[in-house]
Short mmCIF file of C-alpha atoms in Angstrom, two decimals:
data_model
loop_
_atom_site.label_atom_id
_atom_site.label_comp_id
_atom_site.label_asym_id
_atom_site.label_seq_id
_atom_site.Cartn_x
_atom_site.Cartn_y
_atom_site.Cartn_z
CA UNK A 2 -8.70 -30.86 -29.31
CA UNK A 3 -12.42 -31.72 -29.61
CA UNK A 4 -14.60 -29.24 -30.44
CA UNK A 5 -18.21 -28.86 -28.85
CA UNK A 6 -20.09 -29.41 -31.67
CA UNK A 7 -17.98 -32.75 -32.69
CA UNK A 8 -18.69 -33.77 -29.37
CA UNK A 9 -22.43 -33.53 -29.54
CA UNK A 10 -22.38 -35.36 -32.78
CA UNK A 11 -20.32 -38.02 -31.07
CA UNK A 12 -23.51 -38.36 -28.62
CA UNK A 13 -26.17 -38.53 -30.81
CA UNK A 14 -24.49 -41.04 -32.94
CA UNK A 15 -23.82 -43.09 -29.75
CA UNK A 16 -27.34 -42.52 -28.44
CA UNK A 17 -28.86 -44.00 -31.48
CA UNK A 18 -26.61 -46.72 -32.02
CA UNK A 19 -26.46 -47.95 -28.06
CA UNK A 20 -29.30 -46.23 -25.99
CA UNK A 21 -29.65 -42.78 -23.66
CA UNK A 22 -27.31 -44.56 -21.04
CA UNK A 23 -24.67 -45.12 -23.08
CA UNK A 24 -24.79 -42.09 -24.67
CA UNK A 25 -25.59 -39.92 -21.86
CA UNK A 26 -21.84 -41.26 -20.28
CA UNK A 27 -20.18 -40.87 -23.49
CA UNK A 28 -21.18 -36.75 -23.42
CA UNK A 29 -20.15 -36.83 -19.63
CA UNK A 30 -16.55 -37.93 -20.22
CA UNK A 31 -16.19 -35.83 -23.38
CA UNK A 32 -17.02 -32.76 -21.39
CA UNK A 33 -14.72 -33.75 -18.28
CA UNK A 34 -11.87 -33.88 -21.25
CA UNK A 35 -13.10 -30.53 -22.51
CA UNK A 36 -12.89 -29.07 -19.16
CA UNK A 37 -9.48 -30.42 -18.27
CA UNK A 38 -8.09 -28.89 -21.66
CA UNK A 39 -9.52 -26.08 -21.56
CA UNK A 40 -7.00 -24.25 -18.70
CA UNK A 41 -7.78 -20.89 -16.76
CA UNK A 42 -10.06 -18.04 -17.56
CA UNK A 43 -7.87 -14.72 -18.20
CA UNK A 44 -8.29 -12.66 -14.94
CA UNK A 45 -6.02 -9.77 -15.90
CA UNK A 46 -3.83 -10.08 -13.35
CA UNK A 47 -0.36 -11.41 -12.84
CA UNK A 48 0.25 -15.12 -11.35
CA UNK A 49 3.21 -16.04 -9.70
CA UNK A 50 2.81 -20.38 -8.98
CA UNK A 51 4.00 -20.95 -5.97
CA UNK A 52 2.95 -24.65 -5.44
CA UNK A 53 2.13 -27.99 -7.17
CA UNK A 54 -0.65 -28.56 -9.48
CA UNK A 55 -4.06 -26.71 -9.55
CA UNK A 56 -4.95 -27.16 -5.63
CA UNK A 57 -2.69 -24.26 -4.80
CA UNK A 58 -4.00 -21.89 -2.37
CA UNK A 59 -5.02 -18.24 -4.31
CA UNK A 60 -3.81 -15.38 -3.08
CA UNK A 61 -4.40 -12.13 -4.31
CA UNK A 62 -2.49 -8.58 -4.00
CA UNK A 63 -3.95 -5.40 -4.77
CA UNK A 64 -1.23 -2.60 -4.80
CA UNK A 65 -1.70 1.19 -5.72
CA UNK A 66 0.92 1.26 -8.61
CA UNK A 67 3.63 -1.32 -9.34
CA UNK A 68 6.31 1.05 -10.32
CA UNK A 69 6.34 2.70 -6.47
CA UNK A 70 9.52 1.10 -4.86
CA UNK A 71 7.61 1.01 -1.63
CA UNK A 72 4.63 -1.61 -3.26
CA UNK A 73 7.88 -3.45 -5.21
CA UNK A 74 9.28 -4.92 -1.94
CA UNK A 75 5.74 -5.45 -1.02
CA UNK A 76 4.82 -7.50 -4.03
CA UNK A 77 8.29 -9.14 -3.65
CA UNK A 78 7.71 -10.54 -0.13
CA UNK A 79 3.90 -11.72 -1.01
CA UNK A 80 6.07 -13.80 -3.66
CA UNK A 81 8.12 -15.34 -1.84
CA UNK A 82 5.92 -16.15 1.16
CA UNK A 83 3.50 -17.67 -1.32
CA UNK A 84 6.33 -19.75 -2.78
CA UNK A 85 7.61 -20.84 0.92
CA UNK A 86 3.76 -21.45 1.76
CA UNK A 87 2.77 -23.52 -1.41
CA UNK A 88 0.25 -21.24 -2.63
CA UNK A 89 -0.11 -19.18 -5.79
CA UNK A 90 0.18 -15.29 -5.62
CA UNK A 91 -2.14 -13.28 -8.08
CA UNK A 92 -0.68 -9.92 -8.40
CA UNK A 93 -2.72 -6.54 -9.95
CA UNK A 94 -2.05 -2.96 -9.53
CA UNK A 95 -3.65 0.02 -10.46
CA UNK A 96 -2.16 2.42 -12.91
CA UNK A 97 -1.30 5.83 -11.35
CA UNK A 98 -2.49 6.45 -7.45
CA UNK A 99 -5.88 7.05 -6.94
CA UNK A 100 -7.04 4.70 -9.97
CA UNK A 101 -9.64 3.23 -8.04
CA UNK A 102 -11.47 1.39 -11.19
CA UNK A 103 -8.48 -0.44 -11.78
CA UNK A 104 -8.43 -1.96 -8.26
CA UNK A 105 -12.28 -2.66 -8.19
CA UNK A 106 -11.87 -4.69 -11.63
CA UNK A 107 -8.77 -6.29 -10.20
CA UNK A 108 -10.84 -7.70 -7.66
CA UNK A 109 -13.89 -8.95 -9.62
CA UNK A 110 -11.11 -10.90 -12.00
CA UNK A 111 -9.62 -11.99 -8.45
CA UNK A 112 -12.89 -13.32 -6.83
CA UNK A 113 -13.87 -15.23 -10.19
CA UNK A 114 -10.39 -16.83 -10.19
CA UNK A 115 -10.85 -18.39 -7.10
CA UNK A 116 -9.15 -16.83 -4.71
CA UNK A 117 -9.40 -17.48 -0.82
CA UNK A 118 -7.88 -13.94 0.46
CA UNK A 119 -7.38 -10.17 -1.18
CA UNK A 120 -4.51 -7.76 -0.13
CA UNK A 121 -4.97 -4.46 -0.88
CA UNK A 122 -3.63 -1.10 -0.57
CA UNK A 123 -6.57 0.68 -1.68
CA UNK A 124 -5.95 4.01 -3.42
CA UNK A 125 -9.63 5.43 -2.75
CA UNK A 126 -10.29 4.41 0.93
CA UNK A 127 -13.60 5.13 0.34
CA UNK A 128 -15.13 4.26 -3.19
CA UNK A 129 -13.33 0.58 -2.84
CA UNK A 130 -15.40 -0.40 0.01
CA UNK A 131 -18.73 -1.55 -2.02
CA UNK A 132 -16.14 -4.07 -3.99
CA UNK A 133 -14.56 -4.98 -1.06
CA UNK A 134 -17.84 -6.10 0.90
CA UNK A 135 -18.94 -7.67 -2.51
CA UNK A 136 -15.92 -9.83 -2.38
CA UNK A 137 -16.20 -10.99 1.42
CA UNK A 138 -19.78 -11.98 0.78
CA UNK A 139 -18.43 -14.20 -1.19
CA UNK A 140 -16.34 -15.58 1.20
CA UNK A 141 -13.00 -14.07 0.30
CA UNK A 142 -10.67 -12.81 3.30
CA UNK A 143 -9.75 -9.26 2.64
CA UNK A 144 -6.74 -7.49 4.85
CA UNK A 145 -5.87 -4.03 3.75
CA UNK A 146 -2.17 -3.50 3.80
CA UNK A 147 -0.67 -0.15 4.61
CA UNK A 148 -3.72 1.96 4.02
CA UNK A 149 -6.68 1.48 6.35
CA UNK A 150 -9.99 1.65 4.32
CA UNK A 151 -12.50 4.50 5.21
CA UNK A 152 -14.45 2.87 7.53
CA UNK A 153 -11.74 0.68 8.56
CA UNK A 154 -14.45 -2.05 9.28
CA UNK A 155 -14.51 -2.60 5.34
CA UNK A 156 -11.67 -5.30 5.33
CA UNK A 157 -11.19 -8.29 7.96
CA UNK A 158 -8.20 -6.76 9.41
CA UNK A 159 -5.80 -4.16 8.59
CA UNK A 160 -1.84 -4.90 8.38
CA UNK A 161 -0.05 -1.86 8.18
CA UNK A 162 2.28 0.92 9.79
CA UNK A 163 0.51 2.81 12.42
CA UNK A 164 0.32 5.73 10.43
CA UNK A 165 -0.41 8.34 13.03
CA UNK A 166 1.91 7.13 15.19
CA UNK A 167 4.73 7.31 12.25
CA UNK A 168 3.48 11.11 11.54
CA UNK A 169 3.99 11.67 15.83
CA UNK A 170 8.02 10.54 15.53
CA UNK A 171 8.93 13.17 13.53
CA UNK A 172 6.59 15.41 14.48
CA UNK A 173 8.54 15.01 17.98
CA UNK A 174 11.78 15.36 15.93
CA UNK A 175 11.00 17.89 14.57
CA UNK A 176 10.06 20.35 17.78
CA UNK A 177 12.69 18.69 19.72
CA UNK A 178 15.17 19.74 17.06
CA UNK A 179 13.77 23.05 16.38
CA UNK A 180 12.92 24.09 20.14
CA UNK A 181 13.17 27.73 21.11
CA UNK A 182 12.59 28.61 17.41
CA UNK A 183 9.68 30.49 15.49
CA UNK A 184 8.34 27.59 13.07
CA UNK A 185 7.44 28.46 9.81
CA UNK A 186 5.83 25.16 8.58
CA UNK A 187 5.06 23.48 5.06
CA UNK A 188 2.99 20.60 4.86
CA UNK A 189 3.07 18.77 1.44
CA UNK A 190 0.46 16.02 1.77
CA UNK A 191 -1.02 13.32 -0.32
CA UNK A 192 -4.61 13.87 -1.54
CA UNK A 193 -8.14 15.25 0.06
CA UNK A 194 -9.60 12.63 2.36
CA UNK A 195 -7.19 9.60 1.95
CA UNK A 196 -6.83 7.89 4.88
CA UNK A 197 -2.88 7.65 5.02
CA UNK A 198 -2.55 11.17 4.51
CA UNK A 199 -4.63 12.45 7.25
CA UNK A 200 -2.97 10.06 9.55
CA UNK A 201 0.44 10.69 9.00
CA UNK A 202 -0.51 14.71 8.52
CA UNK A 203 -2.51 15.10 11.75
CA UNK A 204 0.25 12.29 13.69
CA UNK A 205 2.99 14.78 13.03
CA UNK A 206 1.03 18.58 14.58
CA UNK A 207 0.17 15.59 17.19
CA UNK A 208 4.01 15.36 17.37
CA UNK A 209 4.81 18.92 17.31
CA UNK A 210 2.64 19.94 20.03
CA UNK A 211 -0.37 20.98 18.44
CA UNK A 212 -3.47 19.80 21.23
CA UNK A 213 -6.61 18.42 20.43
CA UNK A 214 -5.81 16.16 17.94
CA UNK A 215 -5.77 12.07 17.72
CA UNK A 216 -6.21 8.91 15.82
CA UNK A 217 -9.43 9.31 15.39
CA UNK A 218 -9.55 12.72 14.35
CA UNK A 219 -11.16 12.34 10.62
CA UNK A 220 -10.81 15.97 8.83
CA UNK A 221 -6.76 17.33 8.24
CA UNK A 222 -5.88 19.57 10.81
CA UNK A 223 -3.88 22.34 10.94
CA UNK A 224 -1.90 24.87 13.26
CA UNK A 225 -1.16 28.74 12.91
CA UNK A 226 2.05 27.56 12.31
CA UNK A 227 1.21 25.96 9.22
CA UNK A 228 1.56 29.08 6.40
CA UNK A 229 1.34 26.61 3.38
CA UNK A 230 -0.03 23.29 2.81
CA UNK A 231 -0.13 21.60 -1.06
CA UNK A 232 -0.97 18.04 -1.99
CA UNK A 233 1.39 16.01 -3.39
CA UNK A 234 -0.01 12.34 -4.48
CA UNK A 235 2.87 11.73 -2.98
CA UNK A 236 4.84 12.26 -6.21
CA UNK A 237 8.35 14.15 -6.48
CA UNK A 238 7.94 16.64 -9.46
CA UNK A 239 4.71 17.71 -7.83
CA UNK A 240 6.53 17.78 -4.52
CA UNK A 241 9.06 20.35 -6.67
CA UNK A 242 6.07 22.02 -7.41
CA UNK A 243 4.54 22.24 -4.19
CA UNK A 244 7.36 23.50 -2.64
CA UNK A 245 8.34 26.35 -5.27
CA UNK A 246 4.19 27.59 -4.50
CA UNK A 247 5.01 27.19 -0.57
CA UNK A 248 8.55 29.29 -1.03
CA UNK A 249 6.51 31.99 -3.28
CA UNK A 250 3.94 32.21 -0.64
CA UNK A 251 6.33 32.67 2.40
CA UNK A 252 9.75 32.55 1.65
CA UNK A 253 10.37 32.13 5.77
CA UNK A 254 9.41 28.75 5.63
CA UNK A 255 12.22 26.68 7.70
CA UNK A 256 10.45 22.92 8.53
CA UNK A 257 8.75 20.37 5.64
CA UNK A 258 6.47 18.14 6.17
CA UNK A 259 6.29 15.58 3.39
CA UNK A 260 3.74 12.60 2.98
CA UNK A 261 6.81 10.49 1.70
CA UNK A 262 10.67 10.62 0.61
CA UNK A 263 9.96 11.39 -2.88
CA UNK A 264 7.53 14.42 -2.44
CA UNK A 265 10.47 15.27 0.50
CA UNK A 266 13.46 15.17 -2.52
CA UNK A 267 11.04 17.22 -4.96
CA UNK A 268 10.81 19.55 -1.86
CA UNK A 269 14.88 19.22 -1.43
CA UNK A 270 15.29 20.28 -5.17
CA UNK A 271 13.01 23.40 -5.02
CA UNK A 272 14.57 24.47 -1.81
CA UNK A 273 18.03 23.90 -3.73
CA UNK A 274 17.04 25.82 -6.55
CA UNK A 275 16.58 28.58 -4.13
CA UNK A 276 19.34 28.69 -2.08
CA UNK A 277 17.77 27.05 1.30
CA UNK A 278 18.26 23.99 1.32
CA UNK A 279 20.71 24.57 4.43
CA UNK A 280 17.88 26.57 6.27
CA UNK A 281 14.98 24.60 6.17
CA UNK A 282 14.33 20.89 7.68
CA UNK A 283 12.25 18.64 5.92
CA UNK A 284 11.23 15.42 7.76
CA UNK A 285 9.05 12.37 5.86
CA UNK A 286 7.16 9.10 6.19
CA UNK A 287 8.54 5.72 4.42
CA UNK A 288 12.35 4.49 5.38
CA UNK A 289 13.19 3.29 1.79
CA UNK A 290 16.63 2.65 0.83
CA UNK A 291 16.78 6.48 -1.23
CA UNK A 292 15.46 8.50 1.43
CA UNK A 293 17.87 6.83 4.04
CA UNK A 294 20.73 8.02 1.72
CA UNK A 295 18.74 10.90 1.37
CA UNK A 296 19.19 11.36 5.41
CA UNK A 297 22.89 10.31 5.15
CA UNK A 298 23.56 12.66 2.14
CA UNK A 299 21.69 15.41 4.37
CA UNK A 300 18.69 15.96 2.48
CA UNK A 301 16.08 14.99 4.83
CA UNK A 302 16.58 15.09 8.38
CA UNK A 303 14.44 12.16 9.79
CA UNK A 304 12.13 9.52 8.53
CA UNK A 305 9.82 7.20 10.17
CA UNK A 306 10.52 3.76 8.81
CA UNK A 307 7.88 1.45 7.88
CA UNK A 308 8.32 -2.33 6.74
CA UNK A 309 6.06 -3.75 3.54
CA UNK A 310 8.07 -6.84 3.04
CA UNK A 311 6.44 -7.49 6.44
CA UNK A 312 2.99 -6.40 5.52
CA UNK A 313 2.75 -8.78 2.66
CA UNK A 314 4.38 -11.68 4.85
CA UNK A 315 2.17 -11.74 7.45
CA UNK A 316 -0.94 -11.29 4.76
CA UNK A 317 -0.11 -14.24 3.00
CA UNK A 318 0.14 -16.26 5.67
CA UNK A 319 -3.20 -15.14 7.12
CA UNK A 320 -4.99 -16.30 3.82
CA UNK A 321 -3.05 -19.36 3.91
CA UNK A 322 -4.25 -20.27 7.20
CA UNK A 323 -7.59 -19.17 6.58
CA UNK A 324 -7.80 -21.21 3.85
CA UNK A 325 -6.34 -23.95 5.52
CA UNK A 326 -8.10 -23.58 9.17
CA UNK A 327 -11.12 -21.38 8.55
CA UNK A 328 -9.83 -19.14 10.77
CA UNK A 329 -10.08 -15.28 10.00
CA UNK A 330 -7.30 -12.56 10.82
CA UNK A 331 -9.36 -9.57 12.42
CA UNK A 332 -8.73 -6.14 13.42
CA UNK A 333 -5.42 -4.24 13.30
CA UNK A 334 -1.87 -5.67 13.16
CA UNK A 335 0.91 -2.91 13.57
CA UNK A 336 3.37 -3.87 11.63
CA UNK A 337 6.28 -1.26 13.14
CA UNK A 338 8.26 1.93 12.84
CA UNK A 339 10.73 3.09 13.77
CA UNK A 340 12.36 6.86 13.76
CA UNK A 341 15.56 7.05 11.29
CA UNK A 342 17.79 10.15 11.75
CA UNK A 343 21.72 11.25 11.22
CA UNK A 344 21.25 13.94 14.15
CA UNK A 345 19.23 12.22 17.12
CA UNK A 346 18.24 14.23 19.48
CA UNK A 347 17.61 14.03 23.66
CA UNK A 348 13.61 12.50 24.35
CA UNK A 349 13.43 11.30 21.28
CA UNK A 350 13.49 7.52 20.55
CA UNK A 351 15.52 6.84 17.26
CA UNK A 352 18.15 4.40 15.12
CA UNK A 353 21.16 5.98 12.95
CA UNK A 354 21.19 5.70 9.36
CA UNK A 355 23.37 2.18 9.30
CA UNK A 356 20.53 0.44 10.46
CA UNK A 357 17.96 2.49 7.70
CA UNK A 358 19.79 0.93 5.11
CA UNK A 359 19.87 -2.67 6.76
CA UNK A 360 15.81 -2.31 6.78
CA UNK A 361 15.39 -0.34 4.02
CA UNK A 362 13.28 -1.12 0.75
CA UNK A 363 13.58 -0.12 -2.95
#
């Protein structure tokens, strides 16, 4: 390949032998063929091609982790939907949840690659939002998916479970299934002042009766009810944890709340371990394929199911037709969810298990 500094002493030769004009078009073309062998800058994320030749649309996806089954299927269905749609996915993830300097990064290498839209599931709702703006002043679409940034506003649109509404089904479960008894409750949640958490949290007391509280309530509620409450980041050994704190604090507790199935199996395994795992419900967020069979197998009693092969689908297509039309996607897309349980019960809206594992992820 031709260096730089050959080509430059390729134009002053020129220059002197034929004239400026000459010259001056001899340095243009030598650049253009610099240019077109020179390939992509390194962005430091992933590409998947998903279309012909370098006028592929960009796409970009954001996840918390890429080792969480749940942001897997996501990442799988932005693939494909990329392939079917021509365009070229750019994938990045962060690497534990919460590691919001990974994300912002991830979206600086993102916006200088070109890219016409950013999904994201941002793992600090709030401290995301300054690269997030920075990025649509630019003129890049950004949808969150699952996790609604704090203010929601942030992004273009939000495509996600409604999370409050997925904490209300088993909330209604669970006093439905437990009605006429003294509740005892555990709530093992995700992480102070993450959006997702709160939502789902404050959905299920919404669910269980508790009054005063709604969508837009901002700060984690709680009930008298509510003898132990532990954060989780949504992992399963700390859900162990959690729940071996919550059983030395009151060893009455009989209902879980977990933030998702694998703080609820960490949960399972403590109450095991202590002999009350018969005694004690625990109901979750999430409907992958291990907490259904955790549902089948007993372990949990119900889950609300949420879909993030869908999530990823509908965001690639709304870049793609941004890119395509001009046209934005705005506001909030519910993308579904639906109540999965072995033992439904009378008021309550659910499906059995057989159709958990036909819509189930991981």
């Amino acid at each position: 390949m031709t260096t730089l500094a050959q080509t430059f002493q390729q134009e002053k030769h020129m220059m002197a032998k034929y004239g400026k004009t000459v010259g001056a078009l001899a340095l243009t073309g030598a650049m253009l063929a610099l240019g077109a062998c020179g390939g992509g800058s390194d962005t430091g994320a992933q590409t998947t091609p998903g279309g012909q030749g370098g006028g592929a649309i960009k796409v970009g996806l954001i996840t918390k982790t890429e080792t969480n089954p749940f942001f897997v299927k996501m990442k799988q269905g932005a693939e494909q939907e990329a392939k079917a749609k021509g365009a070229e996915l750019m994938s990045a993830a962060g690497k534990f949840d919460g590691d919001n300097a990974s994300q912002v990064t991830a979206i600086e290498n993102m916006v200088a690659a070109g890219v016409k839209g950013i999904l994201i599931t941002p793992s600090d709702t709030k401290a995301i939002v300054p690269a997030i703006e920075k990025a649509r002043r630019q003129g890049v679409l950004v949808i969150a998916l699952d996790t609604p940034t704090d203010p929601q506003s942030a992004v273009d649109a939000l495509f996600a479970t409604n999370n409050f509404q997925a904490g209300v089904l088993i909330g209604k479960y669970a006093a439905a299934a437990n009605a006429g008894k003294q509740l005892k409750i555990a709530t093992l949640d995700l992480a102070p002042g993450i959006t997702v958490g709160v939502l789902r949290h404050n959905g299920f007391l919404s669910g269980l009766g508790v009054p005063g509280i709604t969508q837009d309530t901002k700060e984690q509620a709680t009930d008298p009810r509510v003898v132990c409450s532990q954060d989780t980041a949504g992992d399963q050994a700390k859900g162990q944890t959690a729940m071996e704190n919550c059983l030395q604090k009151d060893p009455g507790i009989n209902l879980v709340y977990t933030i998702n199935e694998p703080a609820a199996l960490g949960a399972w395994t403590a109450l095991k371990a202590a002999g009350k795992d018969k005694d004690v419900m625990i109901v979750s967020v999430d409907g992958g394929c291990t907490g259904v069979k955790a549902i089948q197998e007993g372990k949990i009693a119900a889950t609300s199911q949420q879909y993030p092969l869908k999530m990823a689908t509908q965001g690639v297509d709304a870049v793609v037709s941004y890119a395509q039309s001009g046209t934005k996607a705005s506001g909030y897309v519910d993308t579904g969810t639906t109540l999965i349980t072995a033992k439904p019960v009378p008021g309550v809206e659910s499906k059995d298990v057989q159709y958990g594992l036909q819509n189930c992820w991981g």
